[in-house]
mmCIF file of C-alpha atoms in Angstrom:
data_model
loop_
_atom_site.group_PDB
_atom_site.id
_atom_site.type_symbol
_atom_site.label_atom_id
_atom_site.label_comp_id
_atom_site.label_asym_id
_atom_site.label_seq_id
_atom_site.Cartn_x
_atom_site.Cartn_y
_atom_site.Cartn_z
ATOM 1 C CA MET P 1254 6.381 -7.097 15.286
ATOM 2 C CA SER P 1255 6.541 -7.210 18.972
ATOM 3 C CA ASN P 1256 4.539 -5.016 21.237
ATOM 4 C CA GLU P 1257 7.667 -2.795 21.997
ATOM 5 C CA GLN P 1258 7.749 -1.744 18.434
ATOM 6 C CA SER P 1259 5.709 0.360 15.984
ATOM 7 C CA SER P 1260 5.976 -0.020 12.076
ATOM 8 C CA PHE P 1261 5.093 1.028 8.785
ATOM 9 C CA VAL P 1262 5.153 -1.293 5.793
ATOM 10 C CA TYR P 1263 4.208 -0.192 2.276
ATOM 11 C CA VAL P 1264 4.458 -1.588 -1.031
ATOM 12 C CA THR P 1265 4.638 -0.413 -4.550
ATOM 13 C CA TYR P 1266 5.306 -1.866 -7.604
ATOM 14 C CA ILE P 1267 6.443 0.427 -10.592
ATOM 15 C CA ARG P 1268 6.673 0.494 -13.718
ATOM 16 C CA THR P 1269 10.680 1.638 -14.084
ATOM 17 C CA THR P 1270 14.168 -0.012 -13.554
ATOM 18 C CA PRO P 1271 16.003 -0.196 -10.226
ATOM 19 C CA GLU P 1272 18.935 2.435 -11.211
ATOM 20 C CA LYS P 1273 15.715 5.050 -12.365
ATOM 21 C CA LEU P 1274 13.902 4.846 -9.003
ATOM 22 C CA TRP P 1275 16.841 5.132 -7.122
ATOM 23 C CA ARG P 1276 17.735 8.553 -8.821
ATOM 24 C CA ALA P 1277 14.353 9.011 -7.988
ATOM 25 C CA LEU P 1278 14.132 8.170 -3.849
ATOM 26 C CA THR P 1279 18.034 10.052 -3.398
ATOM 27 C CA GLU P 1280 18.640 13.350 -5.984
ATOM 28 C CA ALA P 1281 16.608 16.279 -5.629
ATOM 29 C CA GLU P 1282 15.421 17.033 -8.696
ATOM 30 C CA PHE P 1283 13.706 13.765 -8.831
ATOM 31 C CA THR P 1284 12.421 14.351 -4.863
ATOM 32 C CA ARG P 1285 10.842 17.971 -4.914
ATOM 33 C CA GLN P 1286 8.758 16.954 -7.316
ATOM 34 C CA TYR P 1287 7.128 14.228 -5.327
ATOM 35 C CA TRP P 1288 7.884 14.851 -1.543
ATOM 36 C CA ALA P 1289 6.265 18.261 -0.709
ATOM 37 C CA GLY P 1290 9.390 20.313 -2.314
ATOM 38 C CA THR P 1291 11.803 18.541 -0.067
ATOM 39 C CA PHE P 1292 15.299 17.900 -0.771
ATOM 40 C CA GLN P 1293 17.888 15.559 0.730
ATOM 41 C CA GLU P 1294 21.551 16.151 1.671
ATOM 42 C CA CYS P 1295 23.790 13.054 1.990
ATOM 43 C CA GLU P 1296 27.019 11.405 0.155
ATOM 44 C CA TRP P 1297 24.823 8.281 0.214
ATOM 45 C CA LYS P 1298 27.451 5.963 1.234
ATOM 46 C CA GLN P 1299 27.531 3.932 5.029
ATOM 47 C CA GLY P 1300 28.045 6.473 8.064
ATOM 48 C CA ALA P 1301 27.233 9.296 6.255
ATOM 49 C CA ALA P 1302 24.866 11.669 7.610
ATOM 50 C CA TRP P 1303 21.754 12.570 6.273
ATOM 51 C CA ARG P 1304 19.583 14.932 6.226
ATOM 52 C CA ILE P 1305 15.786 15.952 4.300
ATOM 53 C CA MET P 1306 15.004 20.012 4.600
ATOM 54 C CA ILE P 1307 11.767 21.845 4.390
ATOM 55 C CA PRO P 1308 11.932 24.113 0.877
ATOM 56 C CA ASP P 1309 12.072 26.885 3.145
ATOM 57 C CA GLY P 1310 15.325 25.908 4.790
ATOM 58 C CA ARG P 1311 14.757 24.298 8.004
ATOM 59 C CA LEU P 1312 15.323 20.697 9.213
ATOM 60 C CA ALA P 1313 12.741 18.009 8.621
ATOM 61 C CA ASP P 1314 14.330 14.889 9.445
ATOM 62 C CA HIS P 1315 17.962 13.731 9.601
ATOM 63 C CA GLY P 1316 19.549 10.840 10.710
ATOM 64 C CA GLU P 1317 22.610 8.641 9.325
ATOM 65 C CA VAL P 1318 22.868 6.345 6.240
ATOM 66 C CA LEU P 1319 23.054 3.179 8.412
ATOM 67 C CA GLU P 1320 23.601 0.332 5.164
ATOM 68 C CA ILE P 1321 23.563 1.444 2.161
ATOM 69 C CA GLU P 1322 23.530 -1.198 -1.348
ATOM 70 C CA PRO P 1323 22.663 1.008 -4.279
ATOM 71 C CA HIS P 1324 19.997 0.627 -6.270
ATOM 72 C CA ARG P 1325 19.036 -2.793 -4.250
ATOM 73 C CA ARG P 1326 18.758 -1.070 -0.162
ATOM 74 C CA LEU P 1327 18.888 1.716 1.701
ATOM 75 C CA VAL P 1328 18.830 2.110 5.821
ATOM 76 C CA LEU P 1329 18.708 5.378 7.152
ATOM 77 C CA SER P 1330 18.700 6.290 10.597
ATOM 78 C CA TRP P 1331 15.547 8.789 11.020
ATOM 79 C CA GLN P 1332 14.584 11.430 13.628
ATOM 80 C CA ASN P 1333 11.591 14.542 13.380
ATOM 81 C CA GLU P 1334 13.333 17.499 13.834
ATOM 82 C CA PHE P 1335 10.181 19.866 13.002
ATOM 83 C CA LYS P 1336 7.759 18.394 15.363
ATOM 84 C CA PRO P 1337 8.320 18.535 18.561
ATOM 85 C CA GLU P 1338 6.243 15.766 20.015
ATOM 86 C CA LEU P 1339 7.966 13.542 17.282
ATOM 87 C CA ARG P 1340 11.501 14.422 17.908
ATOM 88 C CA ALA P 1341 11.046 13.446 22.124
ATOM 89 C CA GLU P 1342 10.618 9.745 20.288
ATOM 90 C CA GLY P 1343 14.468 9.847 19.063
ATOM 91 C CA PHE P 1344 15.600 7.771 16.211
ATOM 92 C CA SER P 1345 13.112 5.613 13.838
ATOM 93 C CA GLN P 1346 14.224 3.162 11.595
ATOM 94 C CA LEU P 1347 13.774 3.666 7.391
ATOM 95 C CA THR P 1348 14.440 0.923 5.067
ATOM 96 C CA TYR P 1349 13.876 0.816 1.094
ATOM 97 C CA LEU P 1350 14.074 -2.485 -0.379
ATOM 98 C CA LEU P 1351 14.153 -2.726 -4.334
ATOM 99 C CA GLU P 1352 13.074 -5.755 -6.113
ATOM 100 C CA PRO P 1353 13.368 -6.089 -9.980
ATOM 101 C CA GLN P 1354 10.678 -8.205 -11.260
ATOM 102 C CA ASP P 1355 10.519 -7.912 -15.027
ATOM 103 C CA ASP P 1356 9.678 -4.516 -16.135
ATOM 104 C CA MET P 1357 8.821 -3.315 -12.827
ATOM 105 C CA VAL P 1358 10.442 -2.964 -9.300
ATOM 106 C CA LYS P 1359 8.537 -3.892 -6.223
ATOM 107 C CA LEU P 1360 9.429 -1.059 -4.180
ATOM 108 C CA THR P 1361 8.892 -1.645 0.071
ATOM 109 C CA VAL P 1362 9.285 1.100 2.570
ATOM 110 C CA MET P 1363 9.760 0.112 5.937
ATOM 111 C CA HIS P 1364 9.569 2.809 8.776
ATOM 112 C CA GLU P 1365 10.045 1.164 12.173
ATOM 113 C CA ILE P 1366 10.601 2.593 15.974
ATOM 114 C CA ASP P 1367 11.671 0.376 18.729
ATOM 115 C CA ARG P 1368 8.487 1.911 21.306
ATOM 116 C CA PRO P 1369 4.480 1.558 21.180
ATOM 117 C CA GLN P 1370 2.054 3.188 19.950
ATOM 118 C CA SER P 1371 4.272 5.783 18.148
ATOM 119 C CA LYS P 1372 3.160 9.689 16.965
ATOM 120 C CA LEU P 1373 6.226 9.596 14.486
ATOM 121 C CA ILE P 1374 4.708 6.178 12.823
ATOM 122 C CA GLU P 1375 1.304 6.992 13.013
ATOM 123 C CA ALA P 1376 2.259 10.385 11.494
ATOM 124 C CA VAL P 1377 4.405 8.903 8.530
ATOM 125 C CA SER P 1378 1.639 6.035 7.724
ATOM 126 C CA GLY P 1379 -0.926 8.993 6.961
ATOM 127 C CA GLY P 1380 2.337 10.704 4.806
ATOM 128 C CA TRP P 1381 4.021 7.163 3.160
ATOM 129 C CA PRO P 1382 1.242 6.220 0.553
ATOM 130 C CA LEU P 1383 0.428 9.819 -0.943
ATOM 131 C CA ILE P 1384 4.549 10.308 -1.294
ATOM 132 C CA LEU P 1385 4.900 6.787 -2.789
ATOM 133 C CA ALA P 1386 1.374 7.007 -4.932
ATOM 134 C CA SER P 1387 3.147 10.715 -5.972
ATOM 135 C CA LEU P 1388 6.547 8.950 -7.433
ATOM 136 C CA LYS P 1389 4.783 6.197 -9.192
ATOM 137 C CA SER P 1390 3.028 8.415 -10.982
ATOM 138 C CA LEU P 1391 6.270 10.473 -11.526
ATOM 139 C CA LEU P 1392 8.238 7.451 -13.126
ATOM 140 C CA GLU P 1393 5.264 6.278 -14.854
ATOM 141 C CA THR P 1394 3.428 9.390 -16.164
ATOM 142 C CA GLY P 1395 6.404 12.233 -15.855
ATOM 143 C CA GLU P 1396 4.337 14.111 -14.003
ATOM 144 C CA SER P 1397 3.766 13.600 -9.897
ATOM 145 C CA LEU P 1398 0.658 14.435 -8.187
ATOM 146 C CA ALA P 1399 -0.544 17.617 -8.467
ATOM 147 C CA ALA P 1400 -1.185 17.505 -4.207
ATOM 148 C CA THR P 1401 3.022 16.783 -3.428
ATOM 149 C CA ARG P 1402 4.306 19.485 -5.585
ATOM 150 C CA LYS P 1403 4.862 21.696 -2.449
ATOM 151 C CA TRP P 1404 5.343 22.437 0.599
ATOM 152 C CA SER P 1405 1.975 22.811 2.775
ATOM 153 C CA GLU P 1406 1.543 26.366 4.036
ATOM 154 C CA GLY P 1407 1.567 26.078 7.605
ATOM 155 C CA VAL P 1408 2.876 22.774 8.545
ATOM 156 C CA MET G 1286 -26.072 -8.438 8.148
ATOM 157 C CA ASP G 1287 -24.513 -7.354 11.565
ATOM 158 C CA THR G 1288 -20.701 -7.002 11.006
ATOM 159 C CA SER G 1289 -19.538 -5.020 14.113
ATOM 160 C CA GLN G 1290 -17.974 -8.278 14.665
ATOM 161 C CA PHE G 1291 -15.493 -7.581 11.272
ATOM 162 C CA LYS G 1292 -12.180 -5.689 12.329
ATOM 163 C CA PRO G 1293 -9.897 -4.186 8.883
ATOM 164 C CA LYS G 1294 -6.563 -6.213 9.408
ATOM 165 C CA THR G 1295 -4.863 -4.928 6.062
ATOM 166 C CA VAL G 1296 -5.498 -1.673 4.928
ATOM 167 C CA TYR G 1297 -4.331 -0.087 1.659
ATOM 168 C CA VAL G 1298 -4.176 3.282 0.344
ATOM 169 C CA THR G 1299 -3.385 4.511 -2.611
ATOM 170 C CA TYR G 1300 -4.052 7.791 -4.679
ATOM 171 C CA ILE G 1301 -4.928 7.904 -8.690
ATOM 172 C CA ASP G 1302 -4.956 10.969 -10.599
ATOM 173 C CA ALA G 1303 -8.321 10.188 -12.316
ATOM 174 C CA PRO G 1304 -11.734 11.455 -11.097
ATOM 175 C CA PRO G 1305 -13.942 9.749 -8.677
ATOM 176 C CA ALA G 1306 -16.304 8.461 -11.434
ATOM 177 C CA LYS G 1307 -13.371 6.889 -13.416
ATOM 178 C CA VAL G 1308 -12.262 4.953 -9.841
ATOM 179 C CA TRP G 1309 -15.323 3.676 -9.197
ATOM 180 C CA GLN G 1310 -16.096 2.570 -13.151
ATOM 181 C CA ALA G 1311 -12.121 0.338 -12.812
ATOM 182 C CA LEU G 1312 -13.436 -0.858 -9.621
ATOM 183 C CA ILE G 1313 -17.048 -2.481 -10.649
ATOM 184 C CA ASP G 1314 -16.585 -2.773 -14.661
ATOM 185 C CA PRO G 1315 -15.113 -6.361 -15.513
ATOM 186 C CA ALA G 1316 -13.614 -5.241 -18.895
ATOM 187 C CA PHE G 1317 -11.262 -2.770 -16.183
ATOM 188 C CA THR G 1318 -10.832 -5.860 -13.379
ATOM 189 C CA ARG G 1319 -10.064 -8.143 -16.259
ATOM 190 C CA GLN G 1320 -6.660 -6.259 -16.626
ATOM 191 C CA TYR G 1321 -5.361 -5.155 -13.231
ATOM 192 C CA PHE G 1322 -7.172 -7.962 -11.299
ATOM 193 C CA PHE G 1323 -5.139 -11.128 -11.999
ATOM 194 C CA GLY G 1324 -7.456 -11.317 -15.270
ATOM 195 C CA PHE G 1325 -10.682 -11.625 -12.690
ATOM 196 C CA ALA G 1326 -13.936 -10.377 -14.380
ATOM 197 C CA ILE G 1327 -16.168 -8.947 -11.511
ATOM 198 C CA ASP G 1328 -19.638 -9.470 -11.838
ATOM 199 C CA VAL G 1329 -21.733 -7.233 -9.351
ATOM 200 C CA GLU G 1330 -25.318 -6.276 -9.135
ATOM 201 C CA PRO G 1331 -25.517 -3.030 -8.334
ATOM 202 C CA ARG G 1332 -27.438 -2.453 -5.458
ATOM 203 C CA ALA G 1333 -26.945 -3.487 -0.835
ATOM 204 C CA GLY G 1334 -28.434 -7.351 -1.346
ATOM 205 C CA GLY G 1335 -27.380 -8.260 -4.500
ATOM 206 C CA ALA G 1336 -24.590 -10.896 -5.854
ATOM 207 C CA PHE G 1337 -21.061 -10.156 -5.672
ATOM 208 C CA ARG G 1338 -18.704 -12.784 -7.751
ATOM 209 C CA LEU G 1339 -15.065 -12.244 -8.852
ATOM 210 C CA LEU G 1340 -15.105 -14.459 -12.084
ATOM 211 C CA ALA G 1341 -11.587 -16.326 -13.517
ATOM 212 C CA PRO G 1342 -10.769 -16.297 -17.032
ATOM 213 C CA ASP G 1343 -12.114 -19.978 -17.597
ATOM 214 C CA GLY G 1344 -15.396 -18.548 -16.273
ATOM 215 C CA SER G 1345 -15.289 -20.027 -12.888
ATOM 216 C CA THR G 1346 -16.229 -18.450 -9.613
ATOM 217 C CA HIS G 1347 -13.154 -17.747 -7.894
ATOM 218 C CA VAL G 1348 -15.049 -15.199 -4.953
ATOM 219 C CA SER G 1349 -18.264 -15.276 -4.320
ATOM 220 C CA GLY G 1350 -20.443 -13.078 -1.920
ATOM 221 C CA GLU G 1351 -22.818 -10.313 -1.260
ATOM 222 C CA VAL G 1352 -22.882 -6.426 -1.929
ATOM 223 C CA LEU G 1353 -23.517 -4.798 1.554
ATOM 224 C CA GLU G 1354 -23.240 -0.856 0.375
ATOM 225 C CA TRP G 1355 -23.229 0.272 -3.001
ATOM 226 C CA SER G 1356 -22.594 4.006 -2.978
ATOM 227 C CA PRO G 1357 -21.817 5.026 -6.258
ATOM 228 C CA PRO G 1358 -18.625 6.824 -6.947
ATOM 229 C CA ARG G 1359 -17.773 6.737 -2.928
ATOM 230 C CA ARG G 1360 -18.314 3.381 -1.262
ATOM 231 C CA LEU G 1361 -18.526 -0.475 -1.864
ATOM 232 C CA CYS G 1362 -18.450 -3.200 0.570
ATOM 233 C CA VAL G 1363 -19.326 -6.656 -0.088
ATOM 234 C CA THR G 1364 -18.810 -10.260 2.096
ATOM 235 C CA TRP G 1365 -15.951 -12.187 0.545
ATOM 236 C CA ARG G 1366 -15.275 -15.852 0.236
ATOM 237 C CA VAL G 1367 -13.017 -17.332 -1.659
ATOM 238 C CA ALA G 1368 -14.200 -20.016 -3.426
ATOM 239 C CA GLY G 1369 -11.839 -20.965 -6.037
ATOM 240 C CA MET G 1370 -9.196 -22.419 -3.951
ATOM 241 C CA LYS G 1371 -9.029 -25.520 -2.551
ATOM 242 C CA ASP G 1372 -9.497 -25.344 1.857
ATOM 243 C CA PHE G 1373 -10.095 -21.680 1.110
ATOM 244 C CA GLY G 1374 -14.304 -21.216 0.983
ATOM 245 C CA GLU G 1375 -14.150 -23.206 4.530
ATOM 246 C CA LEU G 1376 -12.847 -20.157 6.146
ATOM 247 C CA PRO G 1377 -15.237 -17.555 7.787
ATOM 248 C CA GLU G 1378 -16.203 -14.747 5.004
ATOM 249 C CA CYS G 1379 -14.427 -11.477 5.124
ATOM 250 C CA LEU G 1380 -15.405 -8.360 4.122
ATOM 251 C CA VAL G 1381 -13.501 -5.681 1.604
ATOM 252 C CA SER G 1382 -14.563 -2.450 1.347
ATOM 253 C CA TYR G 1383 -13.245 0.634 -0.965
ATOM 254 C CA ASP G 1384 -13.618 4.133 -0.158
ATOM 255 C CA VAL G 1385 -13.291 6.812 -3.377
ATOM 256 C CA VAL G 1386 -12.248 10.114 -1.717
ATOM 257 C CA GLN G 1387 -11.811 13.191 -3.920
ATOM 258 C CA ALA G 1388 -8.066 14.667 -1.880
ATOM 259 C CA GLY G 1389 -6.784 17.446 -3.413
ATOM 260 C CA GLY G 1390 -6.432 16.803 -7.365
ATOM 261 C CA SER G 1391 -6.079 12.863 -6.764
ATOM 262 C CA VAL G 1392 -8.409 10.222 -5.500
ATOM 263 C CA GLN G 1393 -7.889 8.470 -2.522
ATOM 264 C CA LEU G 1394 -8.149 4.940 -2.700
ATOM 265 C CA THR G 1395 -8.550 2.733 0.017
ATOM 266 C CA MET G 1396 -9.120 -1.131 0.547
ATOM 267 C CA ARG G 1397 -9.695 -2.742 3.778
ATOM 268 C CA GLU G 1398 -10.051 -5.969 4.506
ATOM 269 C CA SER G 1399 -11.627 -7.227 7.479
ATOM 270 C CA HIS G 1400 -12.145 -10.215 9.920
ATOM 271 C CA SER G 1401 -14.142 -11.366 11.809
ATOM 272 C CA TRP G 1402 -11.750 -14.089 13.804
ATOM 273 C CA GLU G 1403 -8.374 -13.782 14.869
ATOM 274 C CA VAL G 1404 -6.742 -14.824 11.038
ATOM 275 C CA PRO G 1405 -3.477 -16.228 11.235
ATOM 276 C CA GLU G 1406 -0.715 -13.874 10.014
ATOM 277 C CA ALA G 1407 0.325 -16.182 7.377
ATOM 278 C CA ILE G 1408 -3.383 -16.275 5.916
ATOM 279 C CA LEU G 1409 -3.586 -12.551 5.880
ATOM 280 C CA GLN G 1410 0.037 -12.265 4.263
ATOM 281 C CA GLY G 1411 -2.163 -13.547 1.183
ATOM 282 C CA GLY G 1412 -3.880 -10.345 1.233
ATOM 283 C CA GLN G 1413 -1.210 -7.980 1.975
ATOM 284 C CA SER G 1414 0.783 -9.677 -0.840
ATOM 285 C CA GLY G 1415 -1.887 -9.602 -3.311
ATOM 286 C CA TRP G 1416 -3.747 -5.739 -2.847
ATOM 287 C CA PRO G 1417 -0.012 -3.792 -3.595
ATOM 288 C CA LYS G 1418 -0.226 -5.701 -6.773
ATOM 289 C CA ILE G 1419 -3.416 -4.979 -7.879
ATOM 290 C CA LEU G 1420 -4.082 -1.242 -6.425
ATOM 291 C CA SER G 1421 -0.571 -0.732 -8.260
ATOM 292 C CA SER G 1422 -1.764 -1.955 -11.113
ATOM 293 C CA LEU G 1423 -4.833 -0.555 -11.251
ATOM 294 C CA LYS G 1424 -3.064 2.743 -10.443
ATOM 295 C CA SER G 1425 -1.297 2.117 -13.866
ATOM 296 C CA LEU G 1426 -3.954 1.305 -15.638
ATOM 297 C CA LEU G 1427 -5.912 4.979 -14.885
ATOM 298 C CA GLU G 1428 -2.887 6.708 -14.793
ATOM 299 C CA THR G 1429 -0.946 5.230 -18.361
ATOM 300 C CA GLY G 1430 -3.786 2.942 -20.023
ATOM 301 C CA LYS G 1431 -1.850 0.177 -19.403
ATOM 302 C CA PRO G 1432 -1.609 -2.299 -16.508
ATOM 303 C CA LEU G 1433 1.064 -3.428 -14.754
ATOM 304 C CA SER G 1434 2.172 -7.846 -15.746
ATOM 305 C CA ILE G 1435 2.391 -8.872 -12.217
ATOM 306 C CA ALA G 1436 1.669 -12.827 -11.669
ATOM 307 C CA THR G 1437 -0.496 -14.000 -8.699
ATOM 308 C CA GLY G 1438 1.465 -16.129 -5.897
ATOM 309 C CA MET G 1439 0.784 -16.902 -2.590
ATOM 310 C CA PRO G 1440 3.388 -16.322 0.191
ATOM 311 C CA GLU G 1441 5.067 -19.171 1.032
ATOM 312 C CA GLY G 1442 3.333 -21.189 3.891
ATOM 313 C CA PHE G 1443 0.402 -19.462 3.142
ATOM 314 C CA MET G 1444 -1.621 -22.441 1.864
ATOM 315 C CA ASP G 1445 -0.536 -24.782 5.013
ATOM 316 C CA ALA G 1446 -1.831 -22.143 6.912
ATOM 317 C CA VAL G 1447 -5.586 -22.235 5.226
ATOM 318 C CA LYS G 1448 -5.111 -26.353 5.711
ATOM 319 C CA LYS G 1449 -4.342 -25.839 9.515
ATOM 320 C CA ALA G 1450 -6.884 -23.363 9.853
ATOM 321 C CA VAL G 1451 -9.896 -25.364 7.982
ATOM 322 C CA ALA G 1452 -8.665 -28.286 10.421
ATOM 323 C CA GLU G 1453 -8.849 -26.807 13.779
ATOM 324 C CA LYS G 1454 -11.686 -23.923 12.951
ATOM 325 C CA PRO G 1455 -10.393 -21.235 15.959
ATOM 326 C CA TRP G 1456 -13.173 -19.295 14.600
ATOM 327 C CA MET G 1457 -15.596 -21.821 16.655
ATOM 328 C CA LYS G 1458 -14.041 -21.555 19.642
ATOM 329 C CA GLY G 1459 -14.536 -18.680 22.620
#
């Protein structure tokens, strides 16, 4: 990582298939359960607009699909919309990498932005571990973690 | 021991649907660690100042150290010297801590690997590749009753970096 960049990297191993994990990352019926009630709107093809919506109808973050290889790799540009100090930082880049290993998938999530000491990266660094732990619980047990099932009041 | 020199270099956070006491047990009971920690059995004296070891399946010592903090079920901190890998035992010891915090309906588990010297990135990669495997498997074990079957395996360049550090001993300088 250069001094001009901020980044967050998280790796988790989930007992599932790449196909199922891909659906869980992209489809509303899954994301609502482990990602605080949010859902994404996107055609999931290169160049398509991408939005993630808060359950009350506000826009949380938006961007576009930069690279897409179903079941393997997804790269999104990502700008926060609901917090002015994060929105001011402009676009970050999010990468999901899915690598099958035996009966599991190694999921790598990288969130990066071309600026030092990013508040956005600081904020998502606190959020991703909980969201991804809940995603793993959902796929392995059928139930997400209770704390991630609803959007927090007042946020 | 003065731990103020040690800075966290690798931090991994996960959330587990289990009570704190159960997570604590999984951290300190060899019947659990054997299942999720590459087959290693923990052998720890339950007190500050006590001995800490991770034993390989053949009974040899893989990691040895000393308990710095023993606060069930909230915090465990140990010194950590890898004895079971060539050259590695000559590196300065690091600290490994686990913090267990009740957070909403689940437990937040934070692992910190802290070092007293400017560890080369290629050596840190060892822990950065290993901890997600270990702690993902621990979470699966507690939530589903079944650990993940993940093999150990060191990142490319790791052993060469260890060898170089042992030869040059950068922690002796400055």
